[in-house]
Short mmCIF file of C-alpha atoms in Angstrom, two decimals:
data_model
loop_
_atom_site.label_atom_id
_atom_site.label_comp_id
_atom_site.label_asym_id
_atom_site.label_seq_id
_atom_site.Cartn_x
_atom_site.Cartn_y
_atom_site.Cartn_z
CA MET W 1 15.14 -22.55 -47.20
CA ARG W 2 13.89 -24.96 -44.68
CA LYS W 3 15.78 -23.13 -42.01
CA SER W 4 14.27 -19.74 -42.99
CA LEU W 5 10.85 -21.30 -42.83
CA ARG W 6 11.49 -22.62 -39.30
CA VAL W 7 12.75 -19.30 -38.15
CA PHE W 8 9.69 -17.47 -39.69
CA PHE W 9 7.39 -20.20 -38.17
CA LEU W 10 8.99 -19.93 -34.63
CA THR W 11 8.84 -16.02 -34.83
CA PHE W 12 5.15 -16.18 -35.87
CA LEU W 13 4.34 -18.56 -33.09
CA LEU W 14 6.26 -16.39 -30.43
CA THR W 15 4.24 -13.44 -31.61
CA ILE W 16 1.02 -15.32 -31.36
CA MET W 17 1.95 -16.43 -27.85
CA CYS W 18 2.78 -13.01 -26.69
CA ALA W 19 -0.41 -11.59 -28.09
CA ALA W 20 -2.28 -14.35 -26.23
CA VAL W 21 -0.71 -13.44 -22.94
CA ALA W 22 -1.45 -9.72 -23.51
CA LEU W 23 -5.14 -10.60 -24.22
CA ALA W 24 -5.48 -12.95 -21.23
CA TYR W 25 -6.41 -10.07 -18.99
CA SER W 26 -8.41 -7.11 -20.18
CA PRO W 27 -7.45 -3.67 -18.85
CA GLY W 28 -8.31 -3.50 -15.13
CA GLN W 29 -9.55 -7.11 -14.85
CA ARG W 30 -6.88 -8.25 -12.42
CA THR W 31 -7.40 -5.05 -10.38
CA PHE W 32 -11.19 -5.37 -10.24
CA LYS W 33 -10.74 -8.89 -8.93
CA LEU W 34 -8.00 -7.74 -6.43
CA LEU W 35 -10.23 -5.02 -4.89
CA GLY W 36 -13.46 -6.77 -5.13
CA GLU W 37 -12.30 -10.18 -3.84
CA THR W 38 -8.89 -10.46 -2.36
CA LEU W 39 -8.91 -7.09 -0.49
CA ASN W 40 -12.60 -6.96 0.11
CA SER W 41 -12.97 -7.14 3.81
CA ASP W 42 -16.73 -7.21 3.58
CA ARG W 43 -16.35 -10.79 2.45
CA HIS W 44 -13.47 -12.09 4.69
CA PRO W 45 -10.66 -10.81 6.89
CA VAL W 46 -7.72 -9.11 5.21
CA HIS W 47 -4.11 -9.12 6.21
CA LEU W 48 -1.77 -7.04 4.02
CA VAL W 49 1.79 -5.87 4.45
CA VAL W 50 3.61 -3.51 2.04
CA THR W 51 6.88 -1.80 2.13
CA GLN W 52 8.13 1.33 0.66
CA THR W 53 11.87 2.35 0.32
CA ILE W 54 12.66 6.07 0.07
CA ASP W 55 15.94 7.36 -1.17
CA MET W 56 16.35 10.62 0.71
CA ARG W 57 18.40 11.80 -2.28
CA GLU W 58 15.20 12.01 -4.26
CA VAL W 59 13.33 14.23 -1.76
CA LEU W 60 16.07 16.59 -0.52
CA THR W 61 18.38 19.12 -2.07
CA PRO W 62 21.93 18.05 -2.61
CA GLU W 63 23.14 20.25 0.13
CA ALA W 64 20.66 18.84 2.71
CA TYR W 65 21.32 15.22 1.63
CA ALA W 66 25.03 15.73 1.98
CA LYS W 67 24.54 16.56 5.81
CA LEU W 68 22.76 13.30 6.39
CA SER W 69 24.59 10.27 8.14
CA LYS W 70 24.64 7.03 6.10
CA ALA W 71 21.87 5.62 8.17
CA GLN W 72 19.66 8.69 7.43
CA GLN W 73 20.12 8.46 3.76
CA LYS W 74 17.42 5.81 3.36
CA ARG W 75 13.90 5.33 4.91
CA VAL W 76 11.90 2.15 4.80
CA ASN W 77 8.28 2.30 5.55
CA ARG W 78 6.44 -0.95 6.47
CA THR W 79 2.61 -0.77 6.52
CA GLU W 80 0.42 -3.44 7.90
CA TYR W 81 -3.25 -3.46 7.29
CA ASN W 82 -5.56 -5.70 9.21
CA GLU W 83 -9.26 -5.67 8.51
CA ALA W 84 -11.87 -7.98 10.26
CA LYS W 85 -15.50 -7.53 11.50
CA GLY W 86 -15.67 -3.98 10.48
CA ILE W 87 -12.43 -2.92 12.23
CA ASN W 88 -9.54 -1.61 10.19
CA ALA W 89 -6.10 -1.20 11.74
CA GLU W 90 -3.15 0.50 10.16
CA ARG W 91 0.24 -0.03 11.61
CA ILE W 92 3.21 1.90 10.21
CA THR W 93 6.86 1.11 11.10
CA THR W 94 9.60 3.40 9.77
CA THR W 95 13.30 2.35 9.93
CA ASP W 96 16.45 4.04 8.72
CA GLY W 97 19.11 2.56 6.63
CA GLU W 98 20.65 0.65 9.44
CA GLY W 99 17.30 -0.78 10.65
CA ASN W 100 16.84 1.53 13.60
CA VAL W 101 13.13 2.02 14.31
CA LEU W 102 12.12 5.71 13.97
CA LYS W 103 8.40 5.29 14.16
CA ASP W 104 6.09 2.53 15.06
CA SER W 105 2.35 3.34 15.56
CA VAL W 106 -1.05 2.00 14.84
CA SER W 107 -4.46 3.47 14.48
CA PHE W 108 -7.94 1.96 14.45
CA CYS W 109 -11.55 2.63 15.55
CA ARG W 110 -13.05 0.32 18.25
CA GLY W 111 -15.82 0.39 20.70
CA GLY W 112 -16.88 3.99 19.55
CA TYR W 113 -13.37 5.40 19.84
CA TRP W 114 -10.52 6.12 17.50
CA TYR W 115 -7.21 5.01 18.97
CA THR W 116 -3.62 5.93 17.94
CA ILE W 117 -0.83 3.96 19.79
CA ASP W 118 2.86 5.01 19.61
CA TYR W 119 5.10 2.05 20.51
CA VAL W 120 8.27 4.05 20.35
CA HIS W 121 7.36 6.75 22.91
CA LYS W 122 4.89 4.42 24.81
CA THR W 123 1.89 6.83 24.57
CA TYR W 124 -1.60 6.62 23.04
CA ASP W 125 -4.54 8.88 22.36
CA ARG W 126 -8.24 8.30 21.84
CA ILE W 127 -11.19 10.49 20.88
CA PRO W 128 -14.89 9.57 19.95
CA GLU W 129 -15.15 8.00 16.60
CA LEU W 130 -16.46 10.07 13.59
CA PRO W 131 -17.68 8.84 10.31
CA GLY W 132 -14.80 8.57 7.81
CA MET W 133 -12.10 8.00 10.45
CA SER W 134 -11.63 4.44 9.58
CA VAL W 135 -11.68 3.26 5.89
CA ALA W 136 -10.83 -0.10 4.55
CA PHE W 137 -7.60 -0.22 2.34
CA ALA W 138 -9.47 -1.22 -0.84
CA GLU W 139 -11.98 1.64 -0.39
CA THR W 140 -9.27 4.19 -0.46
CA LEU W 141 -8.39 3.18 -3.92
CA VAL W 142 -11.98 2.65 -5.46
CA SER W 143 -12.34 6.43 -6.25
CA TRP W 144 -9.57 6.20 -8.92
CA PHE W 145 -11.85 4.08 -11.09
CA SER W 146 -13.69 7.08 -12.50
CA SER W 147 -11.23 6.76 -15.34
CA LYS W 148 -10.79 3.66 -17.62
CA PRO W 149 -7.72 1.46 -16.67
CA GLU W 150 -4.87 1.02 -19.10
CA SER W 151 -2.71 -2.02 -19.20
CA GLY W 152 0.83 -2.42 -20.20
CA SER W 153 4.21 -3.84 -19.23
CA ASP W 154 6.86 -1.84 -17.12
CA ALA W 155 10.44 -2.34 -18.58
CA ALA W 156 12.09 -1.18 -15.45
CA THR W 157 10.53 -3.83 -13.16
CA GLY W 158 9.43 -6.37 -15.82
CA TYR W 159 5.86 -6.42 -14.24
CA ASP W 160 2.62 -5.88 -15.98
CA TYR W 161 0.36 -3.09 -14.91
CA ASP W 162 -3.02 -1.58 -14.75
CA ARG W 163 -2.89 2.09 -14.66
CA LEU W 164 -5.44 4.73 -13.85
CA THR W 165 -5.31 8.48 -14.19
CA LYS W 166 -6.91 11.24 -12.08
CA GLY W 167 -6.06 14.66 -13.32
CA ALA W 168 -2.19 14.94 -13.32
CA ASN W 169 -1.75 11.90 -11.02
CA THR W 170 -1.55 8.14 -11.89
CA LEU W 171 -2.09 5.00 -9.93
CA SER W 172 -0.41 1.78 -11.10
CA PHE W 173 -1.02 -1.66 -9.82
CA TYR W 174 1.79 -4.04 -10.63
CA TYR W 175 1.43 -7.83 -11.35
CA ALA W 176 3.83 -10.69 -12.15
CA LYS W 177 4.40 -11.03 -15.89
CA GLY W 178 1.63 -12.73 -17.55
CA GLY W 179 -0.26 -13.58 -14.32
CA ASP W 180 -2.43 -12.00 -11.59
CA GLU W 181 -0.04 -12.24 -8.67
CA TRP W 182 -0.10 -8.81 -7.16
CA LYS W 183 3.39 -7.28 -6.64
CA GLY W 184 2.71 -3.70 -5.54
CA TYR W 185 1.28 -0.27 -6.48
CA GLU W 186 2.55 3.12 -7.07
CA VAL W 187 1.02 6.58 -6.91
CA SER W 188 2.50 9.13 -9.46
CA TYR W 189 6.11 9.94 -8.46
CA LEU W 190 6.13 8.39 -5.06
CA PRO W 191 8.32 5.34 -4.48
CA ARG W 192 6.53 2.09 -5.28
CA PHE W 193 4.89 0.01 -2.40
CA ASP W 194 5.85 -3.65 -2.65
CA VAL W 195 3.66 -6.39 -1.42
CA VAL W 196 5.34 -8.49 1.33
CA GLU W 197 2.34 -10.47 2.64
CA ILE W 198 -1.26 -10.96 1.82
CA SER W 199 -3.84 -13.35 3.27
CA GLY W 200 -7.30 -13.79 4.51
CA GLU W 201 -6.20 -14.41 8.21
CA VAL W 202 -5.94 -11.79 10.82
CA ASP W 203 -4.55 -12.11 14.34
CA GLU W 204 -7.28 -9.91 15.89
CA ALA W 205 -5.88 -10.07 19.44
CA THR W 206 -2.63 -8.52 18.22
CA ALA W 207 -3.94 -6.30 15.41
CA PHE W 208 -6.59 -4.53 17.53
CA ALA W 209 -4.90 -4.70 20.86
CA MET W 210 -5.62 -1.89 23.40
CA PRO W 211 -2.78 0.31 24.66
CA PRO W 212 -0.58 -1.42 27.35
CA GLU W 213 -1.38 -0.33 30.91
CA ASP W 214 1.95 1.46 31.20
CA PHE W 215 1.42 3.62 28.18
CA LYS W 216 0.49 7.24 28.97
CA GLN W 217 -2.34 9.14 27.24
CA VAL W 218 -0.98 12.11 25.35
CA PRO W 219 -2.87 14.19 22.91
CA ASP W 220 -2.03 13.19 19.27
CA GLN W 221 -2.25 16.50 17.49
CA THR W 222 -2.16 15.05 14.05
CA MET W 223 -5.13 12.75 14.90
CA ARG W 224 -7.10 15.58 16.48
CA ASN W 225 -6.51 17.88 13.62
CA TYR W 226 -7.93 15.28 11.28
CA ALA W 227 -10.92 14.85 13.52
CA ASN W 228 -11.54 18.53 13.48
CA LYS W 229 -11.31 18.45 9.70
CA LEU W 230 -13.97 15.86 9.53
CA MET W 231 -16.19 17.82 11.93
CA SER W 232 -15.84 20.85 9.73
CA ARG W 233 -17.36 19.01 6.75
CA LYS W 234 -20.60 18.43 8.54
#
């Protein structure tokens, strides 16, 4: 009888503790703090590094995937955001399954111009800055909050999450179980972005460096197409 009471009491206590952890953060509370404080470059510099691993099996047909070499079967995107004094730089480095660099480029607006620098091909391009060319990382996510966040726990990762819905798409922010340590985010069915580094310190000399003197200016068509798209909205 005493043993049964002890089991019942322990089970009850565990249930209460789990409920307390679940109620420690209201839906969206951790994410509101994350975007409004940690990633708010209006308050302080922001340094953020995230990685995304893509299994090409999930994006190609079986026939196309079978033609890939082992190195080509995986892609890893490393994105580094640096934001300070109104300048936002986004550097993307893509490697294959063997660590070979396939892409390494950075873009930012500075001194009235929008720069893109390609470190693999040693080229760069620049055009006059237009409104909307450079947006802080946190601002790109704020529009999702037209819907009410939902909270829960992800069985596959063991993380807690805040999830928002926009039409048929979802955006999930992941956190360490029972805490507010940001672990990553995921948009709909795209592979998850995992947080590698996050701080309030930015090496401005490196993050916003001008193109090296030996780099050649070559038109970046993707950059210019985007600029034309912005112009057409006026």
